[in-house]
GROMACS .gro file of C-alpha atoms in nm:
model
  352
    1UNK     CA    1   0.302  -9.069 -27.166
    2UNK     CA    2  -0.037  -8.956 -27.307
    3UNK     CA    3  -0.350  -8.801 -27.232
    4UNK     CA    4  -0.529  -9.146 -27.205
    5UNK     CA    5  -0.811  -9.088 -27.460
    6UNK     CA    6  -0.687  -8.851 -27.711
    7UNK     CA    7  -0.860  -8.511 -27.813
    8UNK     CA    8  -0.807  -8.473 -28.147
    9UNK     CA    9  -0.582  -8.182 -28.237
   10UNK     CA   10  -0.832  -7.896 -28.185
   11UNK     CA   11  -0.901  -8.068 -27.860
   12UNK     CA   12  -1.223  -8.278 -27.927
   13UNK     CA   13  -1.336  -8.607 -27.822
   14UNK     CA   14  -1.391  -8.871 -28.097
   15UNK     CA   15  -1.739  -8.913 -28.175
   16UNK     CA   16  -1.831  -9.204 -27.996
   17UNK     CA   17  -1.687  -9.078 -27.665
   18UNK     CA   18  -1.875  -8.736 -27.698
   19UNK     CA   19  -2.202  -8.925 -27.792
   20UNK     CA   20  -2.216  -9.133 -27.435
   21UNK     CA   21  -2.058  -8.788 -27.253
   22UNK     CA   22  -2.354  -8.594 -27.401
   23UNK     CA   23  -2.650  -8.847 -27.358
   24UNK     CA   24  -2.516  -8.936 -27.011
   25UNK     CA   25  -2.701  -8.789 -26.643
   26UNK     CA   26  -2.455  -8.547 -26.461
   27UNK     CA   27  -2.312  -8.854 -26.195
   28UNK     CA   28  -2.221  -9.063 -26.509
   29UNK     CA   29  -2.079  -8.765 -26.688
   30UNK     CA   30  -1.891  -8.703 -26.404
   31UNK     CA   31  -1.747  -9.049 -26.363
   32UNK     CA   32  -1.699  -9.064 -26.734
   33UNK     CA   33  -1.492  -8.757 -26.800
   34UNK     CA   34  -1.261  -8.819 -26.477
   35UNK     CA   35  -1.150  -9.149 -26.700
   36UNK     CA   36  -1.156  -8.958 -27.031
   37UNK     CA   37  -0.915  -8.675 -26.867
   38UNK     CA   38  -0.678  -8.942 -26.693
   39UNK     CA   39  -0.278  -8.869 -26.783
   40UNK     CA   40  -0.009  -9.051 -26.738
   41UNK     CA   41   0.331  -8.909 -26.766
   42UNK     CA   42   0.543  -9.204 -26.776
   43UNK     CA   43   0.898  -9.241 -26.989
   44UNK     CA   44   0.759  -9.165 -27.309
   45UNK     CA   45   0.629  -8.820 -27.184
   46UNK     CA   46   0.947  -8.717 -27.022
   47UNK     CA   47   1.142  -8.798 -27.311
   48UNK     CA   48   0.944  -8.624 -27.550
   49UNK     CA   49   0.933  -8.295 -27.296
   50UNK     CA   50   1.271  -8.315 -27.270
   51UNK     CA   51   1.385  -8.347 -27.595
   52UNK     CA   52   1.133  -8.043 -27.721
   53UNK     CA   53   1.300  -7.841 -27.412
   54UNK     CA   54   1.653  -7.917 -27.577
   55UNK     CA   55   1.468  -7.761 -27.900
   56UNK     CA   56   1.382  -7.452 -27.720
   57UNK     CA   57   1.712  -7.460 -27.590
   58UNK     CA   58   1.916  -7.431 -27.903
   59UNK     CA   59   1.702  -7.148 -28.036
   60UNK     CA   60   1.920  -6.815 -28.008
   61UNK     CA   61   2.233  -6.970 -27.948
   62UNK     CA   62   2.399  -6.856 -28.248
   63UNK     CA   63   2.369  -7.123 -28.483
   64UNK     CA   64   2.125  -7.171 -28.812
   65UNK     CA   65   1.753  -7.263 -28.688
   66UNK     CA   66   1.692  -7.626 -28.726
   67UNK     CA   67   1.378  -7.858 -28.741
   68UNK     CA   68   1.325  -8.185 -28.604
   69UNK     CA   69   1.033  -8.439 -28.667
   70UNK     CA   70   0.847  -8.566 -28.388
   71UNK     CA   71   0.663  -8.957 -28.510
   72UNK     CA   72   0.430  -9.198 -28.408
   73UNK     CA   73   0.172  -9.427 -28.491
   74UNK     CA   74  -0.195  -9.274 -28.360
   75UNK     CA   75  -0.286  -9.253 -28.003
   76UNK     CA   76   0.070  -9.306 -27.881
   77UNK     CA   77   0.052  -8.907 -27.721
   78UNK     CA   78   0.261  -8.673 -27.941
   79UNK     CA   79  -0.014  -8.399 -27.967
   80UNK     CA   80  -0.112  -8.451 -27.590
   81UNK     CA   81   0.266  -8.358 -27.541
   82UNK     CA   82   0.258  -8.108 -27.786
   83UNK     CA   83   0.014  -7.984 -27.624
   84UNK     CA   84   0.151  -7.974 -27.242
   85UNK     CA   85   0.442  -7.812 -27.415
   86UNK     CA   86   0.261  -7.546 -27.570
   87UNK     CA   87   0.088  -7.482 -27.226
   88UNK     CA   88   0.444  -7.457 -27.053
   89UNK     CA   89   0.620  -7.208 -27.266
   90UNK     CA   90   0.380  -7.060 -27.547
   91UNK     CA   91   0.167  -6.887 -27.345
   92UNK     CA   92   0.116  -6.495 -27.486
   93UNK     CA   93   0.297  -6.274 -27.268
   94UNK     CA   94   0.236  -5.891 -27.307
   95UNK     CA   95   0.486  -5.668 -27.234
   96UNK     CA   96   0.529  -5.271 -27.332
   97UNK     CA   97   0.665  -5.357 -27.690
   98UNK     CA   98   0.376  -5.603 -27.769
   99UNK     CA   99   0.239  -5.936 -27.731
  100UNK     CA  100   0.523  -6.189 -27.699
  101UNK     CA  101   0.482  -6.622 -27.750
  102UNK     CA  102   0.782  -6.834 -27.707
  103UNK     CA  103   0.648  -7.108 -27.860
  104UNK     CA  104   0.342  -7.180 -28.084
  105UNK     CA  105   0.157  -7.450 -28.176
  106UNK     CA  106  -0.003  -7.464 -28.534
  107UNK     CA  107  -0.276  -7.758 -28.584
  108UNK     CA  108  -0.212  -7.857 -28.994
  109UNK     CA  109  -0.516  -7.853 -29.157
  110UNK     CA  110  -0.662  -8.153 -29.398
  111UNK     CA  111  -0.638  -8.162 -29.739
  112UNK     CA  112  -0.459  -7.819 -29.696
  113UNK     CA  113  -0.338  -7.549 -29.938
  114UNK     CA  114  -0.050  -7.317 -29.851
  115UNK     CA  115  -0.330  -7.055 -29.794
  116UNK     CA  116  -0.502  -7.250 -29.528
  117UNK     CA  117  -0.194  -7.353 -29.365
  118UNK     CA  118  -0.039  -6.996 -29.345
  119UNK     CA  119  -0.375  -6.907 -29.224
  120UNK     CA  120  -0.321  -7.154 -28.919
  121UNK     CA  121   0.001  -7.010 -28.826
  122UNK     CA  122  -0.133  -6.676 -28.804
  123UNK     CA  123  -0.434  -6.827 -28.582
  124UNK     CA  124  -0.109  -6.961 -28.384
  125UNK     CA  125  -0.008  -6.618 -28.323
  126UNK     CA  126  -0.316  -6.468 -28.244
  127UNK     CA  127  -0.304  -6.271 -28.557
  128UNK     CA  128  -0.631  -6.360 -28.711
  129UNK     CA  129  -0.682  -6.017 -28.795
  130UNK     CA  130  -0.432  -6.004 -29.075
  131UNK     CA  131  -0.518  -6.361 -29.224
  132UNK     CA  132  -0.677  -6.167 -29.541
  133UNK     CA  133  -0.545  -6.135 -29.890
  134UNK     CA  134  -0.331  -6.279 -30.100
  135UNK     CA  135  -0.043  -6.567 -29.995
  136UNK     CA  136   0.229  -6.324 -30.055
  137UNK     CA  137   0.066  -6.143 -29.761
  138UNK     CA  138  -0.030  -6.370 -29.560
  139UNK     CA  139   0.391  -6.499 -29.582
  140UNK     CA  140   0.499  -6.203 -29.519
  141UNK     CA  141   0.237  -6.104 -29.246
  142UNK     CA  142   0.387  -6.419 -29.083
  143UNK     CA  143   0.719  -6.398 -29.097
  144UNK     CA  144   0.666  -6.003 -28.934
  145UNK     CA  145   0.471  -6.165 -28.659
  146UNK     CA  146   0.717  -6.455 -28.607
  147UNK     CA  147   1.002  -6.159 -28.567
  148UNK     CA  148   0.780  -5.945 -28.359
  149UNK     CA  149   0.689  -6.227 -28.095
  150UNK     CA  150   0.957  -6.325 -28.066
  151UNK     CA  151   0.906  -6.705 -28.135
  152UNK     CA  152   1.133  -6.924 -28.045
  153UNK     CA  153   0.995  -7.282 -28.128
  154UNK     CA  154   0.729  -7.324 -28.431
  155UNK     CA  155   0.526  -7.642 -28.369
  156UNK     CA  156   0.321  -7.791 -28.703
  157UNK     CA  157   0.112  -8.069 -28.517
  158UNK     CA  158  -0.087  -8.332 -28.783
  159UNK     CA  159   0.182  -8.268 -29.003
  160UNK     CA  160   0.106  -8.626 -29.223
  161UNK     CA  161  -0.183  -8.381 -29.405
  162UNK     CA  162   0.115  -8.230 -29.603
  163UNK     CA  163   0.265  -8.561 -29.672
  164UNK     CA  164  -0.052  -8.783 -29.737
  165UNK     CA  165  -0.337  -8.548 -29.839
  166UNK     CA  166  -0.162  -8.413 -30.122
  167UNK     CA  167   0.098  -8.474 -30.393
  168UNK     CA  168   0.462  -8.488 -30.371
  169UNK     CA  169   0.520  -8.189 -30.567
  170UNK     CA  170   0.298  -8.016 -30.336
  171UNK     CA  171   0.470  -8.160 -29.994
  172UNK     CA  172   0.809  -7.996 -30.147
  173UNK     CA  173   0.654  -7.692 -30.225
  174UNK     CA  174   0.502  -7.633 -29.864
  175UNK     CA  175   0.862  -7.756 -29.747
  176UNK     CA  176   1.054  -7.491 -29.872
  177UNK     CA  177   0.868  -7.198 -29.818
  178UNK     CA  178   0.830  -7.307 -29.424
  179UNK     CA  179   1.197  -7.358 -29.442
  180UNK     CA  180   1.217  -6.960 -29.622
  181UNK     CA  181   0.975  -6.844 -29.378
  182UNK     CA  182   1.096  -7.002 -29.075
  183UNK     CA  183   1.454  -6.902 -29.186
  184UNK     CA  184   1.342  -6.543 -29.178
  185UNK     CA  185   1.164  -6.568 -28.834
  186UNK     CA  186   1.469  -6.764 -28.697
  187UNK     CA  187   1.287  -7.010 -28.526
  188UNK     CA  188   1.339  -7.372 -28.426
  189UNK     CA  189   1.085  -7.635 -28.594
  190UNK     CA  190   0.889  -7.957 -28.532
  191UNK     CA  191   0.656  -8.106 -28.725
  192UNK     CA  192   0.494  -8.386 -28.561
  193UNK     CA  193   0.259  -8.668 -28.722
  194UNK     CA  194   0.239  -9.055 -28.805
  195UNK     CA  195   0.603  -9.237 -28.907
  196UNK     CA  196   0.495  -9.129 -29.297
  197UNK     CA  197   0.625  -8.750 -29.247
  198UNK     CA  198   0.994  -8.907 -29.240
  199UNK     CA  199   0.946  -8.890 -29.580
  200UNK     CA  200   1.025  -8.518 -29.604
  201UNK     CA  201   1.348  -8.582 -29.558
  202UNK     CA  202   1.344  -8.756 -29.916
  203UNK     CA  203   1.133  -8.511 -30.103
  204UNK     CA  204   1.333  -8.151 -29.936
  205UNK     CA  205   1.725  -8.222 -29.890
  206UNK     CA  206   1.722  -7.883 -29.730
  207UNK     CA  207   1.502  -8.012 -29.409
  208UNK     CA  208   1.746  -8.301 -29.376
  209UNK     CA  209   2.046  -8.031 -29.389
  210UNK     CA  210   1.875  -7.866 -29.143
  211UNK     CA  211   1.793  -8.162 -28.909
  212UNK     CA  212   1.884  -8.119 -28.532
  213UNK     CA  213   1.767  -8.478 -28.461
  214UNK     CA  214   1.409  -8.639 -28.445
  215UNK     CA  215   1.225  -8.816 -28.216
  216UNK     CA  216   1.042  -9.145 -28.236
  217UNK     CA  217   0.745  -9.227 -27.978
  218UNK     CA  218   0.697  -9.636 -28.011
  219UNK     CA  219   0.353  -9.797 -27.909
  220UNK     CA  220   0.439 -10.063 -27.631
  221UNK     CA  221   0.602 -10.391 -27.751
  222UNK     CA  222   0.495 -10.684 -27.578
  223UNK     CA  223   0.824 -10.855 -27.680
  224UNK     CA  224   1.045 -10.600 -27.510
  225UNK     CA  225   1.098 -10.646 -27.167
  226UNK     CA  226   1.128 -10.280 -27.056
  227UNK     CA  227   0.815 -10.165 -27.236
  228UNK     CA  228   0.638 -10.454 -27.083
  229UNK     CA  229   0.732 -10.338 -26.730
  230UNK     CA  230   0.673  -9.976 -26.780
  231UNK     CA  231   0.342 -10.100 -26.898
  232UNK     CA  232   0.261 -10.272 -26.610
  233UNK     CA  233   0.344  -9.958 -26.446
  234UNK     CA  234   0.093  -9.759 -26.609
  235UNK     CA  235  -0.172  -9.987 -26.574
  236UNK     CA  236  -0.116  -9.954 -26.206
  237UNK     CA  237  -0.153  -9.611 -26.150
  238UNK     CA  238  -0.447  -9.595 -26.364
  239UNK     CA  239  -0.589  -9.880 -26.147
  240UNK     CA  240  -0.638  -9.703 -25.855
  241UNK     CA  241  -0.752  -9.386 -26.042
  242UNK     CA  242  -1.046  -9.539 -26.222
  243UNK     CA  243  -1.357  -9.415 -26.074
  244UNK     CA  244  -1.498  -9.816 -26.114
  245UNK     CA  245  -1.261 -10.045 -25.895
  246UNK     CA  246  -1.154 -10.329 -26.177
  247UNK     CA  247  -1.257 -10.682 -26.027
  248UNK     CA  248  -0.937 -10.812 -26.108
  249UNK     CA  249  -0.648 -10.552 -26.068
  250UNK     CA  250  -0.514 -10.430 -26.443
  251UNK     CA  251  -0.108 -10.465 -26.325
  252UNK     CA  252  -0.183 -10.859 -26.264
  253UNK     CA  253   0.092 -11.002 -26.521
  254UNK     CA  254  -0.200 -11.205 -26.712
  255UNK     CA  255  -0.466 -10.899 -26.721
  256UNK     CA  256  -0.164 -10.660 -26.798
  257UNK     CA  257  -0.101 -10.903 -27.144
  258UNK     CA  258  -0.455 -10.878 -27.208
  259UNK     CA  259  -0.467 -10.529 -27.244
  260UNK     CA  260  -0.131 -10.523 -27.380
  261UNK     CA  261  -0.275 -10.711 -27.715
  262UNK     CA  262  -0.658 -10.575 -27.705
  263UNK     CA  263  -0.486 -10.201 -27.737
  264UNK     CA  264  -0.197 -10.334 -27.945
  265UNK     CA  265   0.005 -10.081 -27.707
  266UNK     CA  266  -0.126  -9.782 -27.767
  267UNK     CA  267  -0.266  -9.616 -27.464
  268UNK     CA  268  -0.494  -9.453 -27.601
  269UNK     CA  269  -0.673  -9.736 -27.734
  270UNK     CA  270  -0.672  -9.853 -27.355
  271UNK     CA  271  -0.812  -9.603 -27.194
  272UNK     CA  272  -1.112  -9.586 -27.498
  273UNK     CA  273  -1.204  -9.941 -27.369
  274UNK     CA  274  -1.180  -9.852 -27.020
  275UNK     CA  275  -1.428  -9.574 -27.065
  276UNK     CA  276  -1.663  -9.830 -27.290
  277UNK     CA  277  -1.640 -10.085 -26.994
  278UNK     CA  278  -1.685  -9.802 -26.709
  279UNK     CA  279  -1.951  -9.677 -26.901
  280UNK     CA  280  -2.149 -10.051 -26.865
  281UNK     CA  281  -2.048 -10.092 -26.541
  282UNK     CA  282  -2.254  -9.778 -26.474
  283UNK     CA  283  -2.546  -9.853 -26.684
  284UNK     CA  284  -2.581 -10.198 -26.462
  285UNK     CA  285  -2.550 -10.023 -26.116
  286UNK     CA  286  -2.206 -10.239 -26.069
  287UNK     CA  287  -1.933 -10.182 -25.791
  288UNK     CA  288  -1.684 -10.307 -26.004
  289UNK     CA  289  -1.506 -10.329 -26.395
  290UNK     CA  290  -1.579 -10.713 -26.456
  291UNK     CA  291  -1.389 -10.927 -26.722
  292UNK     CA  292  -1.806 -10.911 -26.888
  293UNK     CA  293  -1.766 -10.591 -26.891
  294UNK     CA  294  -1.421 -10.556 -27.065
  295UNK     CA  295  -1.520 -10.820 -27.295
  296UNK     CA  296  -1.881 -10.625 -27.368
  297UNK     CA  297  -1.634 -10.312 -27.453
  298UNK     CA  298  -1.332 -10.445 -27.626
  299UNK     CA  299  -1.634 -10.615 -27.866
  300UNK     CA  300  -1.817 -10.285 -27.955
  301UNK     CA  301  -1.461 -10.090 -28.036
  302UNK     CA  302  -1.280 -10.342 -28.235
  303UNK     CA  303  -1.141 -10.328 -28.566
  304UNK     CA  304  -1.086 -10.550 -28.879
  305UNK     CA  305  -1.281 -10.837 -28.968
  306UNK     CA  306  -1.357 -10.933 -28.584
  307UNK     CA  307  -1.193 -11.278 -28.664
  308UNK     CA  308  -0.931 -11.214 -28.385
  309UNK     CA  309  -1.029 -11.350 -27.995
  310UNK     CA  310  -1.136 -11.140 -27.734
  311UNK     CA  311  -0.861 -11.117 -27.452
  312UNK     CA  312  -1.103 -11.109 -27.207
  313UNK     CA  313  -1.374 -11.377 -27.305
  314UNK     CA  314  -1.648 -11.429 -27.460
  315UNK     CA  315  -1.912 -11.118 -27.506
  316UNK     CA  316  -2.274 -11.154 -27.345
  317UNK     CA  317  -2.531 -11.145 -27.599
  318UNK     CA  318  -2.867 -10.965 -27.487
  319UNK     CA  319  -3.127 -11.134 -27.660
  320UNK     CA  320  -3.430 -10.900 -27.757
  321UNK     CA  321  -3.826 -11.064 -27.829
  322UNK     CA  322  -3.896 -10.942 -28.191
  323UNK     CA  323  -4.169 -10.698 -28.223
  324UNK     CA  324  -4.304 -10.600 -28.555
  325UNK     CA  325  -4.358 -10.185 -28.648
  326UNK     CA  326  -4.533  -9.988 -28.947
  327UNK     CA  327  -4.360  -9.779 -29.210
  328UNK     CA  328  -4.421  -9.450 -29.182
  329UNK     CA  329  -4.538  -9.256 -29.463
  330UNK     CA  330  -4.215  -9.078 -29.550
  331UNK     CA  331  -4.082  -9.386 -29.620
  332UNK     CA  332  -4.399  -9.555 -29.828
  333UNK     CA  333  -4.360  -9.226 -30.058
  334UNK     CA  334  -3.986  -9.314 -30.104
  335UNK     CA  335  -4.130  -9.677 -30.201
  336UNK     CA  336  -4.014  -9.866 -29.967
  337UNK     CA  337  -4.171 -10.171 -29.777
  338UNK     CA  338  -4.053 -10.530 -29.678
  339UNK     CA  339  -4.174 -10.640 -30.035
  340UNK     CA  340  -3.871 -10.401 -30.145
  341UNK     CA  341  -4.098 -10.117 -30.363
  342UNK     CA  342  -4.417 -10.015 -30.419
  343UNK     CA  343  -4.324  -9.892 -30.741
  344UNK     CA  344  -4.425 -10.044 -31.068
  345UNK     CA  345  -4.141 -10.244 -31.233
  346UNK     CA  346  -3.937  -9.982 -31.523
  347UNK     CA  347  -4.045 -10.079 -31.872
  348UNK     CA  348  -4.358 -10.278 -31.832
  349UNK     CA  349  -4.665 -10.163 -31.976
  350UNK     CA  350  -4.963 -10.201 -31.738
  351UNK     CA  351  -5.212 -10.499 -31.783
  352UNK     CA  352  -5.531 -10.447 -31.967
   0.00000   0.00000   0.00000
């Protein structure tokens, strides 16, 4: 299904998560990254494995190297999958007539120009050496490398930066000379990214020529009966991995619904407030993940306008005495006080 809380694609944390992992004491470090590193292959995962395994398959058989696009809304797992993939079969294998990688994985850069983005492929090959010069050199350096690796499947995770960071004229552009490139290499393609890269299919008729098929990873629908039980599921086995026992077990139908419409059914979103409420569980020496505590968490990590109720009561409110502090002076030579500025008012002349 998904690596629970979601690396970004280079593999990082979000901020907040790294900020409590890197202020915390080794035991709550510990506890906290065995939640943070959680993963749970459920249907989604197999299907997209398998279907990127049916992309590897087709590569060599014969036929005109396709692409596919591989969509989702945030947090739903596609890079964690890309990523497992990647692991599985891309791997650089050296053998007497050079380094050899099945599969590579290229992480799309933001706001990215077709120099930075053939400079990530060639970091996908391990060909950073060769990333100088001009694009003409950097194409062909890639399409060499592609041939001489031997690649089967070309992977362009965060794709939406080519649809959404730039123009349209510019997506088109980048389109066709993958498609030349690629061509050349004879290599199978994904892109992968948010449901807005189906829109290369509309601006290049050549990628929808070349379609094999795409593959659409759908956050959890509470209305749909099957993604509520394979939900259910998932909460269970992450029950009785959670390093903090929950107080009231996370498969119960009613809890299950709860988290169902705090994560709007995106794991990932899940597993963020399970690591907020495990983390204040720690803090207050408690045995188990209380409904406080979920509420305490799902408060701190919404979204929007906070109109919307919290699934799992109502947050505790720590009330703090007021104490009153000095400026320092850094801030008295910016002019600033509680009076709003120490500065004389702009077009005044002084009083005699």
């Amino acid at each position: 299904m998904t690596d629970c809380i979601q690396p970004d694609a280079n593999g990082y944390y979000p901020d907040d998560i790294t900020d409590i992992l890197a202020s915390a004491n080794p035991e709550k470090k510990a506890i906290l990254t065995r939640v943070a590193r959680i993963v749970i292959e459920g249907d989604r995962f197999v299907q997209a494995m398998e279907w990127l395994e049916e992309v590897l398959l087709e590569s060599g058989t014969g036929h005109e190297a396709t692409m596919g696009l591989l969509y989702g809304a945030p947090g739903v797992g596609k890079s964690t999958v890309l990523r497992r993939f990647t692991k599985k079969y891309g791997g650089a294998l050296e053998t007497r007539s050079g380094t050899k990688r099945v599969v590579i994985r290229v992480v799309t850069p933001s706001n990215p120009n077709l120099g930075t983005i053939l400079d990530a492929i060639l970091d996908a090959l391990g060909a950073e050496a060769v990333k100088g010069g001009k694009n003409p050199d950097k194409k062909a350096a890639v399409v060499a490398q592609l041939a001489r690796q031997g690649v089967k499947v070309a992977v362009f995770d965060e794709f939406t930066h080519i649809i959404e960071d730039k123009s349209e004229k510019f997506a088109k552009n980048v389109a066709r000379e993958l498609k030349e490139m690629l061509s050349e290499g004879r290599c199978q393609c994904v892109f992968a990214g948010t449901p807005e890269i189906q829109g290369i299919h509309t601006l290049y008729n050549q990628f929808r020529r070349r379609s094999g098929g795409d593959l659409f990873m759908p956050a959890f629908n509470p209305a749909d009966d099957d993604d509520v039980e394979e939900w259910i599921e998932a909460l269970d086995v992450i029950n009785d991995v959670l390093p903090i026992e929950p107080a009231r077990r996370l498969s119960d139908t009613k809890r299950a619904m709860e988290l169902l419409t705090a994560s709007e059914g995106i794991m990932d979103h899940i597993m963020k407030l399970l690591f907020r409420a495990t983390a204040l569980a720690y803090d207050e020496g408690s045995k188990k993940l209380t409904d406080q505590h979920l509420a305490d968490a799902f408060e701190r990590l919404r979204r929007g306008d906070g109109k919307s109720a919290n699934p799992f009561g109502k947050p505790s409110r720590r009330r703090v005495r007021p104490t009153a502090s000095q400026a320092d002076e850094a801030d008295l030579e910016d002019g600033w006080t509680n009076l709003r500025s120490l500065k004389p008012p702009k077009n005044k002349e002084n009083d005699q």
